[in-house]
PDB file of C-alpha atoms in Angstrom:
ATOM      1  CA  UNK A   1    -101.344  87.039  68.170  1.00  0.00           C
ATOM      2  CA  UNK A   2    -104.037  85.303  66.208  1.00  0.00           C
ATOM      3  CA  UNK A   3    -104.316  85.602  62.703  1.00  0.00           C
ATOM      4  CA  UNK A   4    -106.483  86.406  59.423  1.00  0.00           C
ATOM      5  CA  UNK A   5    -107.817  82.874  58.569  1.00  0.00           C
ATOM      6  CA  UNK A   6    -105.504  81.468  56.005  1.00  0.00           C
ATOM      7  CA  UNK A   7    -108.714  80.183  53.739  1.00  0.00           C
ATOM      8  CA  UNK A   8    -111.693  82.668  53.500  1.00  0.00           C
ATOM      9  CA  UNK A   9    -114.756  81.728  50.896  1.00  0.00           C
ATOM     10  CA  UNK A  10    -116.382  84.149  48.504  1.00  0.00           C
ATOM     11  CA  UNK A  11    -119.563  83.989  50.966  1.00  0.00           C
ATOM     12  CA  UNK A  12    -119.939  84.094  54.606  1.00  0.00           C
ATOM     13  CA  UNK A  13    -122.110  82.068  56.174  1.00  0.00           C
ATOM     14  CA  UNK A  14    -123.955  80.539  59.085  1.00  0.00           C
ATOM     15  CA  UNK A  15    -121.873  78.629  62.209  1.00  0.00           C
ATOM     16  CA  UNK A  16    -124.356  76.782  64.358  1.00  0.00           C
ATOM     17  CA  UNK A  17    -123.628  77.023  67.774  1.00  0.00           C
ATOM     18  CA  UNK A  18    -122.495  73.783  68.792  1.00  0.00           C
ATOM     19  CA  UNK A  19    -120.036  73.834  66.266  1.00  0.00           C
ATOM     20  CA  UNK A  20    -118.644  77.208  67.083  1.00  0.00           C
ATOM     21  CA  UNK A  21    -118.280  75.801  70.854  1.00  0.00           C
ATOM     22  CA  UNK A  22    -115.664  73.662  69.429  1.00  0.00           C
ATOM     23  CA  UNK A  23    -113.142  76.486  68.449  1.00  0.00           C
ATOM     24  CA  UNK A  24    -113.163  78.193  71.429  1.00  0.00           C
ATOM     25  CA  UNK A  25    -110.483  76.832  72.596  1.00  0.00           C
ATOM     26  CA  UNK A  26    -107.682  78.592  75.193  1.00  0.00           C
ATOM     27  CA  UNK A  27    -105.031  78.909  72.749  1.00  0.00           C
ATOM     28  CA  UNK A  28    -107.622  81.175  70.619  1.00  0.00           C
ATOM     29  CA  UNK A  29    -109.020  83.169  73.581  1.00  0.00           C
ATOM     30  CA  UNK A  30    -105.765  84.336  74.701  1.00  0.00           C
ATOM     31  CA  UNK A  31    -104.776  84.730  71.208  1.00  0.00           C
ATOM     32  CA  UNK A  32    -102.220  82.109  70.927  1.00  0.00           C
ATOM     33  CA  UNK A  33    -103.588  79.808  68.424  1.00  0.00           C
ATOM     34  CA  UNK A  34    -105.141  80.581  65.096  1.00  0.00           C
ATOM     35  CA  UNK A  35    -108.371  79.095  63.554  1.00  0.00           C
ATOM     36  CA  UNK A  36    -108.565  76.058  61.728  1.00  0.00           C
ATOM     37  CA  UNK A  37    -110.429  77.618  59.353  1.00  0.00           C
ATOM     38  CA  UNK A  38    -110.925  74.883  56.527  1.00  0.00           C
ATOM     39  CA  UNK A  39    -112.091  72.963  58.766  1.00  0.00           C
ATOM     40  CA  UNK A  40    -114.829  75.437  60.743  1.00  0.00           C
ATOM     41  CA  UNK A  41    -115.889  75.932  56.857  1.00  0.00           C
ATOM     42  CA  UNK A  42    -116.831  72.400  55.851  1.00  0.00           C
ATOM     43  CA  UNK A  43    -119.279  72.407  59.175  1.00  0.00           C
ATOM     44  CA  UNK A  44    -120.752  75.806  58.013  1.00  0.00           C
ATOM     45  CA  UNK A  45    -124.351  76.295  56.384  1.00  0.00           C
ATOM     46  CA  UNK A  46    -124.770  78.530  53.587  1.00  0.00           C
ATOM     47  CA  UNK A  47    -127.262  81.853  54.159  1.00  0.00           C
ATOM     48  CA  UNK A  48    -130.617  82.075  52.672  1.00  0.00           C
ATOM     49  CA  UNK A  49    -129.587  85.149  50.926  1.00  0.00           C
ATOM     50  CA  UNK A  50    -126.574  83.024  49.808  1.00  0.00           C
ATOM     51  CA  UNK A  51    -126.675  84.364  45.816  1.00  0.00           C
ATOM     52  CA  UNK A  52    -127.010  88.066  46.352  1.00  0.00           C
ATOM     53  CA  UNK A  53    -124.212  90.121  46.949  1.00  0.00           C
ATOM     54  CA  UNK A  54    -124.796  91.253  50.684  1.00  0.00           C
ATOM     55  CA  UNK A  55    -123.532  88.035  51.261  1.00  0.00           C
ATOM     56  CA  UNK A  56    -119.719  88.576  49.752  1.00  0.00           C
ATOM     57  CA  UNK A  57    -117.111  88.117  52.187  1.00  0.00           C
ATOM     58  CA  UNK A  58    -114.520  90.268  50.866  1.00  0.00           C
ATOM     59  CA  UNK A  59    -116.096  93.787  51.029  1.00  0.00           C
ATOM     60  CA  UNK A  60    -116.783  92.839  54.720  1.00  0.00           C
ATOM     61  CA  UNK A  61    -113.222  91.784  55.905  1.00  0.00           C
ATOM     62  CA  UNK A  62    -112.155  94.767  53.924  1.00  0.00           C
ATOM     63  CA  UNK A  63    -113.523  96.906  56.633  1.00  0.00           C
ATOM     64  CA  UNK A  64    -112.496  95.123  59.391  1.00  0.00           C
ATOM     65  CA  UNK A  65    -108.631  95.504  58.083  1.00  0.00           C
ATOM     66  CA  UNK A  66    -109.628  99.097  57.088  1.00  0.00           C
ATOM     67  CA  UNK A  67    -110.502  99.263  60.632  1.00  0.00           C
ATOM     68  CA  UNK A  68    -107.573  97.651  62.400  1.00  0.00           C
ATOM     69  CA  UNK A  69    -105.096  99.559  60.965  1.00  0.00           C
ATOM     70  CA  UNK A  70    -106.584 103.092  61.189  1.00  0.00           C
ATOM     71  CA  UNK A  71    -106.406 102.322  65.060  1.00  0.00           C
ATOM     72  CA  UNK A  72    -103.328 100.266  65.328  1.00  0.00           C
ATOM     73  CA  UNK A  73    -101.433 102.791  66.808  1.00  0.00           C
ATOM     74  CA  UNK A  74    -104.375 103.845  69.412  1.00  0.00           C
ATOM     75  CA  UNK A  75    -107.143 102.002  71.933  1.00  0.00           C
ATOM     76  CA  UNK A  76    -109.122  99.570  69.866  1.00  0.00           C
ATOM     77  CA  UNK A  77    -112.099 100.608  71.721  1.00  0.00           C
ATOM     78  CA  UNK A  78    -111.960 104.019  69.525  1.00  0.00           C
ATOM     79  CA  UNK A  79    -112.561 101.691  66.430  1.00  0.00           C
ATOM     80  CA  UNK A  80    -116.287 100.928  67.599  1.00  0.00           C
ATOM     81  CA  UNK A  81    -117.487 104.259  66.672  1.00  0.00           C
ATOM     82  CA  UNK A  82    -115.665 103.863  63.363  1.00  0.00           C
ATOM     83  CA  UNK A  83    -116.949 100.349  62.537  1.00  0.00           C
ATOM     84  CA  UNK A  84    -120.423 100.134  63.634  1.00  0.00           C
ATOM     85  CA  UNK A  85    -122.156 102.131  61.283  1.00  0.00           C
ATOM     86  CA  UNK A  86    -119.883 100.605  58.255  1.00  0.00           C
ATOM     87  CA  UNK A  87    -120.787  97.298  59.437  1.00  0.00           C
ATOM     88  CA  UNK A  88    -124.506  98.094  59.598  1.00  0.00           C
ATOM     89  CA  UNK A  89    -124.307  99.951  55.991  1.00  0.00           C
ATOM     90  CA  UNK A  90    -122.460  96.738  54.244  1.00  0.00           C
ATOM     91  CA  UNK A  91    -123.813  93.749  55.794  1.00  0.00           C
ATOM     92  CA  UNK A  92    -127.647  95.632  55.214  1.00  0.00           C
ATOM     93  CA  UNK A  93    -129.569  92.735  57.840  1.00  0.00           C
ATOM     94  CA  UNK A  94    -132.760  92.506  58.217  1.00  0.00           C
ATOM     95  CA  UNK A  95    -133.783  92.482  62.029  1.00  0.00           C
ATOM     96  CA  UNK A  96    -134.874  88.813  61.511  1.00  0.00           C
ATOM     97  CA  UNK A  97    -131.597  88.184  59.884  1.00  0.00           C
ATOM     98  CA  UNK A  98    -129.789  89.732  62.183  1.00  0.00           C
ATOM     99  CA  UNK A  99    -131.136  87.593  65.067  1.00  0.00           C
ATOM    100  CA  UNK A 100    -129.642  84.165  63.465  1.00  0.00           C
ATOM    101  CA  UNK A 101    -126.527  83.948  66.192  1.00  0.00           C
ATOM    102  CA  UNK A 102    -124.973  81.489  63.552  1.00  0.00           C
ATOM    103  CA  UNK A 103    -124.217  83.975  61.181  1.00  0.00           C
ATOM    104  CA  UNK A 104    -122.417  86.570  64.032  1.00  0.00           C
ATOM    105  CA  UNK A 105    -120.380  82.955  65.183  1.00  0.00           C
ATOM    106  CA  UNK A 106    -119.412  82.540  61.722  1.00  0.00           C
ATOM    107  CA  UNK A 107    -118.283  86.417  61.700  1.00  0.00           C
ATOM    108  CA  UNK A 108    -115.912  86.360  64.434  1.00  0.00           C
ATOM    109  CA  UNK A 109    -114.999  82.899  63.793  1.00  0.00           C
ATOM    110  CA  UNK A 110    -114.729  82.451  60.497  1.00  0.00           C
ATOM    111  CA  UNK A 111    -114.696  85.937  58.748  1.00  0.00           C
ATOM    112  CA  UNK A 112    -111.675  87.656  61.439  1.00  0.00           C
ATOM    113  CA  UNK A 113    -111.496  86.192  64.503  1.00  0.00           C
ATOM    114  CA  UNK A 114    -107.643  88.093  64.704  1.00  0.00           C
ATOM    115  CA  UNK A 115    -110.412  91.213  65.158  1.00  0.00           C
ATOM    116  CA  UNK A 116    -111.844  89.632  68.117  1.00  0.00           C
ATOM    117  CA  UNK A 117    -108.435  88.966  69.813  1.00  0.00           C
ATOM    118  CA  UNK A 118    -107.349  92.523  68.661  1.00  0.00           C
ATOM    119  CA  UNK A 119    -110.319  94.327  69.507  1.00  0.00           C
ATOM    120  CA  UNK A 120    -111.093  92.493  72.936  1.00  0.00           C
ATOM    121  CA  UNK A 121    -107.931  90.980  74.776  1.00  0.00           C
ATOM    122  CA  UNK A 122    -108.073  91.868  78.191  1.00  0.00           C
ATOM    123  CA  UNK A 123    -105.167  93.762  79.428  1.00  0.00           C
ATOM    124  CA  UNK A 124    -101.879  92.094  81.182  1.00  0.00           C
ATOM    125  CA  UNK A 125    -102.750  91.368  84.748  1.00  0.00           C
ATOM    126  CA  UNK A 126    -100.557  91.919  87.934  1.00  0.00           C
ATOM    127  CA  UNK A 127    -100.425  88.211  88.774  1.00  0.00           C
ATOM    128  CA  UNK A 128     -99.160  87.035  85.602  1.00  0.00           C
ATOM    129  CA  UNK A 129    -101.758  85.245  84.316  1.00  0.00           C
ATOM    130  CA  UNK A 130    -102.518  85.772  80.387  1.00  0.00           C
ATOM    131  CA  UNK A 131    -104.619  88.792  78.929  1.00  0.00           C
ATOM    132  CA  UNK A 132    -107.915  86.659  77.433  1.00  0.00           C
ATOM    133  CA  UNK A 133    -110.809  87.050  75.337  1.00  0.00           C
ATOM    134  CA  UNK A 134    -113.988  86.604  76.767  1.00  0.00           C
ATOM    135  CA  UNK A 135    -116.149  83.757  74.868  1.00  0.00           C
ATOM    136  CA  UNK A 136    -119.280  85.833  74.489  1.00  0.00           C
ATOM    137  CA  UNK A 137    -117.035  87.896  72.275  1.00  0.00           C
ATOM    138  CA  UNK A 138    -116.887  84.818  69.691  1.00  0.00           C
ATOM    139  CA  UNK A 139    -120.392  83.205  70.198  1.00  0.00           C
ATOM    140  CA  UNK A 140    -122.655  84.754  72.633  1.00  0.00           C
ATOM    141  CA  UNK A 141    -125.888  87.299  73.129  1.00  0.00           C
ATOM    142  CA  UNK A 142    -126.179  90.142  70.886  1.00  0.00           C
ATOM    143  CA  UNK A 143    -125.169  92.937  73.380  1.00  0.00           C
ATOM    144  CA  UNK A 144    -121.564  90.988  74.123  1.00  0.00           C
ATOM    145  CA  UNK A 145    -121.121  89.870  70.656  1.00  0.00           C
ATOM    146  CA  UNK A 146    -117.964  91.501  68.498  1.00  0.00           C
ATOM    147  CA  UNK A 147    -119.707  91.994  65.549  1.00  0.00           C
ATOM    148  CA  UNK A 148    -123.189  91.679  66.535  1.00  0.00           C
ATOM    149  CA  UNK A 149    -123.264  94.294  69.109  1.00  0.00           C
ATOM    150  CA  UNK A 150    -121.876  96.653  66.773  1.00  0.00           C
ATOM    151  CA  UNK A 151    -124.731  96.161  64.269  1.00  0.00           C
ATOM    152  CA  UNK A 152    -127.397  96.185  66.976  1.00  0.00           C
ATOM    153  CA  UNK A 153    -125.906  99.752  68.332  1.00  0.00           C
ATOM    154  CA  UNK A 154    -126.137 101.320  64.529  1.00  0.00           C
ATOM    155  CA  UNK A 155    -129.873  99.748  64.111  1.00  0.00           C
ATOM    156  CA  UNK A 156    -131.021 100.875  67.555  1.00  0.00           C
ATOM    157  CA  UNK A 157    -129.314 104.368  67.675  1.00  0.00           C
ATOM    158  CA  UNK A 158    -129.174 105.543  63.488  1.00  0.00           C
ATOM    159  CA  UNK A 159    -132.031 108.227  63.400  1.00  0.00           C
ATOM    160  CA  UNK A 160    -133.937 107.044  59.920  1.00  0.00           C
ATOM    161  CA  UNK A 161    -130.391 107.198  57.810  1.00  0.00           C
ATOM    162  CA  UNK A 162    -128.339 109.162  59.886  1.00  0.00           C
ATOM    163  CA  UNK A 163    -125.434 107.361  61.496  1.00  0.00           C
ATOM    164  CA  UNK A 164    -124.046 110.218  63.246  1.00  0.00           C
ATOM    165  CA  UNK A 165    -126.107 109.152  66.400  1.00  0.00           C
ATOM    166  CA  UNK A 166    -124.274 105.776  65.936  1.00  0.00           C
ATOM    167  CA  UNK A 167    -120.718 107.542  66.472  1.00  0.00           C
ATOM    168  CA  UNK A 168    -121.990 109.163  69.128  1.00  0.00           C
ATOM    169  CA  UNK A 169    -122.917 106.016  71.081  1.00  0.00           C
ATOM    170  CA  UNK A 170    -120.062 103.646  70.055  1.00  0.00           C
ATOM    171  CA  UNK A 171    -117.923 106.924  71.711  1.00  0.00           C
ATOM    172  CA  UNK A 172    -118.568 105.669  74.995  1.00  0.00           C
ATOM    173  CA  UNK A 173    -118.041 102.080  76.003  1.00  0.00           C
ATOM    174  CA  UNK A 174    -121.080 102.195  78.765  1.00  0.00           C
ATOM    175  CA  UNK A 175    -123.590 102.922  76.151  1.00  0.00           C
ATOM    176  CA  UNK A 176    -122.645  99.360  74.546  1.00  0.00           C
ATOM    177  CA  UNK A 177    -122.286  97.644  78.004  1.00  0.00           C
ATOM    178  CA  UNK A 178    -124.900  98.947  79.425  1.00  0.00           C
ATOM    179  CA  UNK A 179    -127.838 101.187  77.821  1.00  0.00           C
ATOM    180  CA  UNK A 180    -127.714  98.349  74.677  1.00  0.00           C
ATOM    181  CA  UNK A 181    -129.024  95.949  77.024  1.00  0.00           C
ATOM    182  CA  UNK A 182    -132.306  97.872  77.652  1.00  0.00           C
ATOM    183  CA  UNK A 183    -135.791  96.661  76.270  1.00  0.00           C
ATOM    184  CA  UNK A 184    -136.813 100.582  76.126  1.00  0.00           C
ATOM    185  CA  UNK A 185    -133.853 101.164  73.604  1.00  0.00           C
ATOM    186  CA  UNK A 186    -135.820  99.784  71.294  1.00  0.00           C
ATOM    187  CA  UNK A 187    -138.098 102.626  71.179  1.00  0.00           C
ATOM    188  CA  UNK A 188    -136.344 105.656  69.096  1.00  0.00           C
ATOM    189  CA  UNK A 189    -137.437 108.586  70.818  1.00  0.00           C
ATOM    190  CA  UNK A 190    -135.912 106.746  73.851  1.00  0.00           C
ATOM    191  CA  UNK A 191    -132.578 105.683  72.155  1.00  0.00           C
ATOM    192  CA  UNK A 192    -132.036 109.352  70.606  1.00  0.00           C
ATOM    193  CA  UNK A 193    -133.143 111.104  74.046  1.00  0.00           C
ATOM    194  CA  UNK A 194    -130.393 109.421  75.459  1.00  0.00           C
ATOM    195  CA  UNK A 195    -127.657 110.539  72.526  1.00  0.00           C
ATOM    196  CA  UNK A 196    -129.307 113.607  72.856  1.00  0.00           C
ATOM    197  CA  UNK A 197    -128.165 113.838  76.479  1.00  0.00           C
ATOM    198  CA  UNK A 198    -124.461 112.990  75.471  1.00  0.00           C
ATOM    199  CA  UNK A 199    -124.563 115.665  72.544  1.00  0.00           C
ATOM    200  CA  UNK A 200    -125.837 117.960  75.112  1.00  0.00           C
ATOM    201  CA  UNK A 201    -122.706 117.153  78.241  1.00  0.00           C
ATOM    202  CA  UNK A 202    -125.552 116.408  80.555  1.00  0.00           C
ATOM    203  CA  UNK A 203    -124.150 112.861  81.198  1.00  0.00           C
ATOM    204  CA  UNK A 204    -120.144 112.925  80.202  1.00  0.00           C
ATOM    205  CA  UNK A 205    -118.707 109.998  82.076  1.00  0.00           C
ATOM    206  CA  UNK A 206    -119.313 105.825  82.100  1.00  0.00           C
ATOM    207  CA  UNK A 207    -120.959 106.332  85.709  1.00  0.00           C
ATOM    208  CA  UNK A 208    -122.987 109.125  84.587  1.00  0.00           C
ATOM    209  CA  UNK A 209    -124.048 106.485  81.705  1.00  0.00           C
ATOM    210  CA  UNK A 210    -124.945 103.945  83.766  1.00  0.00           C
ATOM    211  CA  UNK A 211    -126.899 105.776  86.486  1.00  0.00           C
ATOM    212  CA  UNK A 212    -128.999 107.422  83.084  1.00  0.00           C
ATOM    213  CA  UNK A 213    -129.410 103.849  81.898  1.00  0.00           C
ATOM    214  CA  UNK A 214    -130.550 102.637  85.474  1.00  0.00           C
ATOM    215  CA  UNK A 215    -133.293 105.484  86.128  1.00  0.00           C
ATOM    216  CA  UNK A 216    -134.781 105.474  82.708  1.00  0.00           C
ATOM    217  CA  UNK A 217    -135.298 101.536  82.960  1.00  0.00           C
ATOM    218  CA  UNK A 218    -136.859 102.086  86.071  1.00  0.00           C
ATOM    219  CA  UNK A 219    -139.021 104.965  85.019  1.00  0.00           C
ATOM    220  CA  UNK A 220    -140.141 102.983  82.500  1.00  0.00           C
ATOM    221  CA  UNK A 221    -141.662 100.424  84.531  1.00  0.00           C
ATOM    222  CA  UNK A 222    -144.517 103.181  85.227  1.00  0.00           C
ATOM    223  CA  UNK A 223    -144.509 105.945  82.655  1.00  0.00           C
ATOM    224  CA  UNK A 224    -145.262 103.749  79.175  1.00  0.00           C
ATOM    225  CA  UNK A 225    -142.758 106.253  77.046  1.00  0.00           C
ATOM    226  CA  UNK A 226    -144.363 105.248  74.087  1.00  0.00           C
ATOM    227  CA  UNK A 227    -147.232 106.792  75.102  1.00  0.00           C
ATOM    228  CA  UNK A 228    -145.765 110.039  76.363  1.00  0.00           C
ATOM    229  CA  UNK A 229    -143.908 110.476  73.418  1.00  0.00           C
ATOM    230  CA  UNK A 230    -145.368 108.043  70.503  1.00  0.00           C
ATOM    231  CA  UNK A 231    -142.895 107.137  67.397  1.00  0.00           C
ATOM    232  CA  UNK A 232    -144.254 107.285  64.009  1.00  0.00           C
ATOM    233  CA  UNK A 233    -145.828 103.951  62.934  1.00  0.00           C
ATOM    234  CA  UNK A 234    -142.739 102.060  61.017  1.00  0.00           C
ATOM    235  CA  UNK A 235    -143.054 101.325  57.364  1.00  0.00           C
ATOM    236  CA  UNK A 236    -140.852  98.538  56.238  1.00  0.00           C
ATOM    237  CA  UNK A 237    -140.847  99.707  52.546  1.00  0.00           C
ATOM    238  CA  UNK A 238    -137.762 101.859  52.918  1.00  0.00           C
ATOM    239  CA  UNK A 239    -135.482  99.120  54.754  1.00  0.00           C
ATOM    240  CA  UNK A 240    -136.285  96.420  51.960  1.00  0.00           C
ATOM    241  CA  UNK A 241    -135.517  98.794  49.487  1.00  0.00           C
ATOM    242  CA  UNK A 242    -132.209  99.368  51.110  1.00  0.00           C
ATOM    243  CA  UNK A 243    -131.479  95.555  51.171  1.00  0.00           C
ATOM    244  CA  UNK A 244    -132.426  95.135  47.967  1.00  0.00           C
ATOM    245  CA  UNK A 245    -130.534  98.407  46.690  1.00  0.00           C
ATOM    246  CA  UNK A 246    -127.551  96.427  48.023  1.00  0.00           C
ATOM    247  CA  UNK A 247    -126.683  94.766  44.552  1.00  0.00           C
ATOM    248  CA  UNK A 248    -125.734  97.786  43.231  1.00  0.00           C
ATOM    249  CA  UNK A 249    -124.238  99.737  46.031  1.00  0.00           C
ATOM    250  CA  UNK A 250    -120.689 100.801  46.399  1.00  0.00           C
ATOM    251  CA  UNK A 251    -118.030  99.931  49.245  1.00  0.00           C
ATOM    252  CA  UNK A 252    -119.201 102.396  52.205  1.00  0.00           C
ATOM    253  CA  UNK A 253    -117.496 105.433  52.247  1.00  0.00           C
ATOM    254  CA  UNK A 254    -114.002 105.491  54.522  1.00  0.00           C
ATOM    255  CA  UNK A 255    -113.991 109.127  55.670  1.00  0.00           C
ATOM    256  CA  UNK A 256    -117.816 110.249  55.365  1.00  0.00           C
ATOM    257  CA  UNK A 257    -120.358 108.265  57.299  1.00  0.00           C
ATOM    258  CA  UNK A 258    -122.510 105.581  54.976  1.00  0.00           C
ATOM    259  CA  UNK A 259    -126.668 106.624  54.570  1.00  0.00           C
ATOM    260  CA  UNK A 260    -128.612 104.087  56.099  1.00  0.00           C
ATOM    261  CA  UNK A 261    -132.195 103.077  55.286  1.00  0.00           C
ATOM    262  CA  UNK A 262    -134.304 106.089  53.711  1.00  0.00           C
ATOM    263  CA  UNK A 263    -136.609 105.952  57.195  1.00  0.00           C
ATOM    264  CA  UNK A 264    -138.366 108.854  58.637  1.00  0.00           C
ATOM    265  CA  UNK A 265    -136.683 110.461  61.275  1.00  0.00           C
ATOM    266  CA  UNK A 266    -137.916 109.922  65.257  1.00  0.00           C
ATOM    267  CA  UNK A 267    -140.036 112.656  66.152  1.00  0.00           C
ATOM    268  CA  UNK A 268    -138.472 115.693  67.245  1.00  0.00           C
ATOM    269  CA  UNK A 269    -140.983 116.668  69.547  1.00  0.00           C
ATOM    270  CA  UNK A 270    -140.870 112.977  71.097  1.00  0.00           C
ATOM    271  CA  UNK A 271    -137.111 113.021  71.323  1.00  0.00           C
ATOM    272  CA  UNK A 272    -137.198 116.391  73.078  1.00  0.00           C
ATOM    273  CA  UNK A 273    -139.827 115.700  75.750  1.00  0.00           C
ATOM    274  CA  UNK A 274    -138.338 112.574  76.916  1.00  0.00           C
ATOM    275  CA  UNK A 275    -134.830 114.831  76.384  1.00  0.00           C
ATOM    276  CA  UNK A 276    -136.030 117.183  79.286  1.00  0.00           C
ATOM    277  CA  UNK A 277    -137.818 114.191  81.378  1.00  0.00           C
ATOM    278  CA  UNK A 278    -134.771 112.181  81.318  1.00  0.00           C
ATOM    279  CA  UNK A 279    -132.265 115.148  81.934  1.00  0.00           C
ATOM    280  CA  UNK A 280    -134.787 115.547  85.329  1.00  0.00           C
ATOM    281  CA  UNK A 281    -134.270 111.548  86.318  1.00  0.00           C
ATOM    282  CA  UNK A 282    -130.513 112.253  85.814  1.00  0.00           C
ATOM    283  CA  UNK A 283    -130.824 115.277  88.268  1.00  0.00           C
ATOM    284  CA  UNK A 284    -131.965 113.063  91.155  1.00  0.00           C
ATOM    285  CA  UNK A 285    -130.423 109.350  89.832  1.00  0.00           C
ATOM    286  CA  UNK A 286    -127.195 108.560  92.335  1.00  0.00           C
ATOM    287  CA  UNK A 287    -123.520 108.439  90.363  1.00  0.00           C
ATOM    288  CA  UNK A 288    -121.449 105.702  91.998  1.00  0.00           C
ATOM    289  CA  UNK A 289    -118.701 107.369  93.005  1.00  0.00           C
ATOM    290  CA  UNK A 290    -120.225 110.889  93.244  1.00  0.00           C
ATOM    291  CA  UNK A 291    -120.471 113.114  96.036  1.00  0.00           C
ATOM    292  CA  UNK A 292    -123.118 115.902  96.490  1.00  0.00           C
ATOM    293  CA  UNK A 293    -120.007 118.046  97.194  1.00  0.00           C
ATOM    294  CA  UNK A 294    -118.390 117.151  93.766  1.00  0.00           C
ATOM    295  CA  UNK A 295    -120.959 117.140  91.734  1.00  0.00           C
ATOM    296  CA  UNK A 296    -119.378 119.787  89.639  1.00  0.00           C
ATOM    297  CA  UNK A 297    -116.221 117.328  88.649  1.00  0.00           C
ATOM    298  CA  UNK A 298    -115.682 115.482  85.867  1.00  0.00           C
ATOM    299  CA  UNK A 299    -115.517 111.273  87.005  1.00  0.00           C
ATOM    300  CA  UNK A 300    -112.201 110.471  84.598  1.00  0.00           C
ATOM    301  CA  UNK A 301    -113.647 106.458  84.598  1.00  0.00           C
TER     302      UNK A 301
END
């Protein structure tokens, strides 16, 4: 199985990606070969922020081993809901920042790619042929990502500072394949209307996910739900605070979930309404799978 990189800087960094392309080689992606990690550092740029201490590498590959061995002895998947909102709290992004796709190569490249094998190696097939890691797992669009869709999920889904919504959605593997790759997430009565469903058992299952997803997209391409049920105008204050808060902060907590940024919660009365409007798309949306005459069982998917 792959391994930590044998040299890791003090600071991470950015890994263009033409350079990343490089590494992905077959011996990596079915977790075979290791890095060469000296050399993917000498082709590396450094990050704007490159001085402050957001940018250490240590406190962030400190979670990710914190993280692979509290689930070693379960499914990897269960360490999403773990991780996401610990990666969001440490690595403290701006959305701009965030976007750079060289800094999320050089994560899973240069920071752990023995996560990426570990976390996403397909399992053993019937024919024989090896278990594999997907490339877009190592350098690829921010919803297939490792790391990347892990910190877009806690961004998208935390409700002001509260990560709990975060846990909720990393719980269920459709909400990151599917509902992440919405436009409409990125409006937060929408996002928490759909947690808000999950909280609730009105959608259980990874069907029942994907059939919300599908009607709420399509509703959306008539009923503007930011006009329905309008968010609260966003002030940036409280986010650069928390970035800038970030030289002084301790290691995220282990046990308790981390604060986020000191934003105003989504609306209640916003989150509710589209609660109840999407709960009646669900009612009439079709459930691959799904039978009128079991609607009342539970799809084990």
């Amino acid at each position: 199985m792959t391994d930590k990189p044998n040299h890791l800087p003090e600071r991470l960094a950015l890994l263009a990606d033409l350079n990343a392309a490089q590494y992905l080689t077959e011996g990596l992606l079915t977790g075979k070969e290791d890095v060469p990690a000296i050399a993917l550092n000498k082709v590396t740029d450094p990050l704007l922020y490159a001085g402050e201490s957001r940018a250490e590498l240590e406190p962030v590959r400190d979670l990710v081993d914190d993280a692979m061995h509290g689930f070693r002895d379960g499914k990897p998947t269960a360490a999403d809901a773990w991780l996401a909102p610990r990666l969001h709290a440490t690595l403290r992004l701006s959305r701009r920042e965030a976007a750079d796709r060289g800094f999320w190569n050089y994560m899973s490249l240069g920071m752990a790619p023995d996560y990426v094998v570990w976390r996403h190696l397909s399992e053993p097939k019937k024919d024989g042929e090896l278990p594999k890691v997907t490339a877009t797992r190592f350098r690829g669009p921010s919803y297939t990502q490792a790391f990347a869709r892990l910190w877009w999920a806690a961004e998208l889904f935390r409700n002001g500072s509260d990560y709990a919504p975060v846990a909720t959605v990393c719980a269920h593997q459709d909400m990151l394949n599917t509902a992440l790759r919405l436009d409409v997430i990125d409006h937060r009565p929408t996002a928490q209307a759909m947690v808000r469903l999950i909280e609730r058992g009105t959608v259980r299952t990874g069907r029942e996910i994907n059939a919300l997803a599908a009607a709420i997209n399509a509703s959306a391409a008539t009923l503007m739900y930011d006009v329905v049920a309008p968010d609260t105008e966003r002030d940036g204050r409280p986010m650069r605070a928390w970035i800038e808060a970030a030289e002084s902060a301790p290691a995220v907590p282990r046990r308790a979930l981390p604060e986020g940024p000191g934003e105003e919660r989504a609306p209640e009365t916003s989150v509710s309404a589209l609660a109840d409007h999407f709960a009646e798309l669900f009612a009439e949306a079709p459930v691959r799978g799904k039978s009128t005459a079991d609607e009342g069982s539970v799809d084990q998917t």
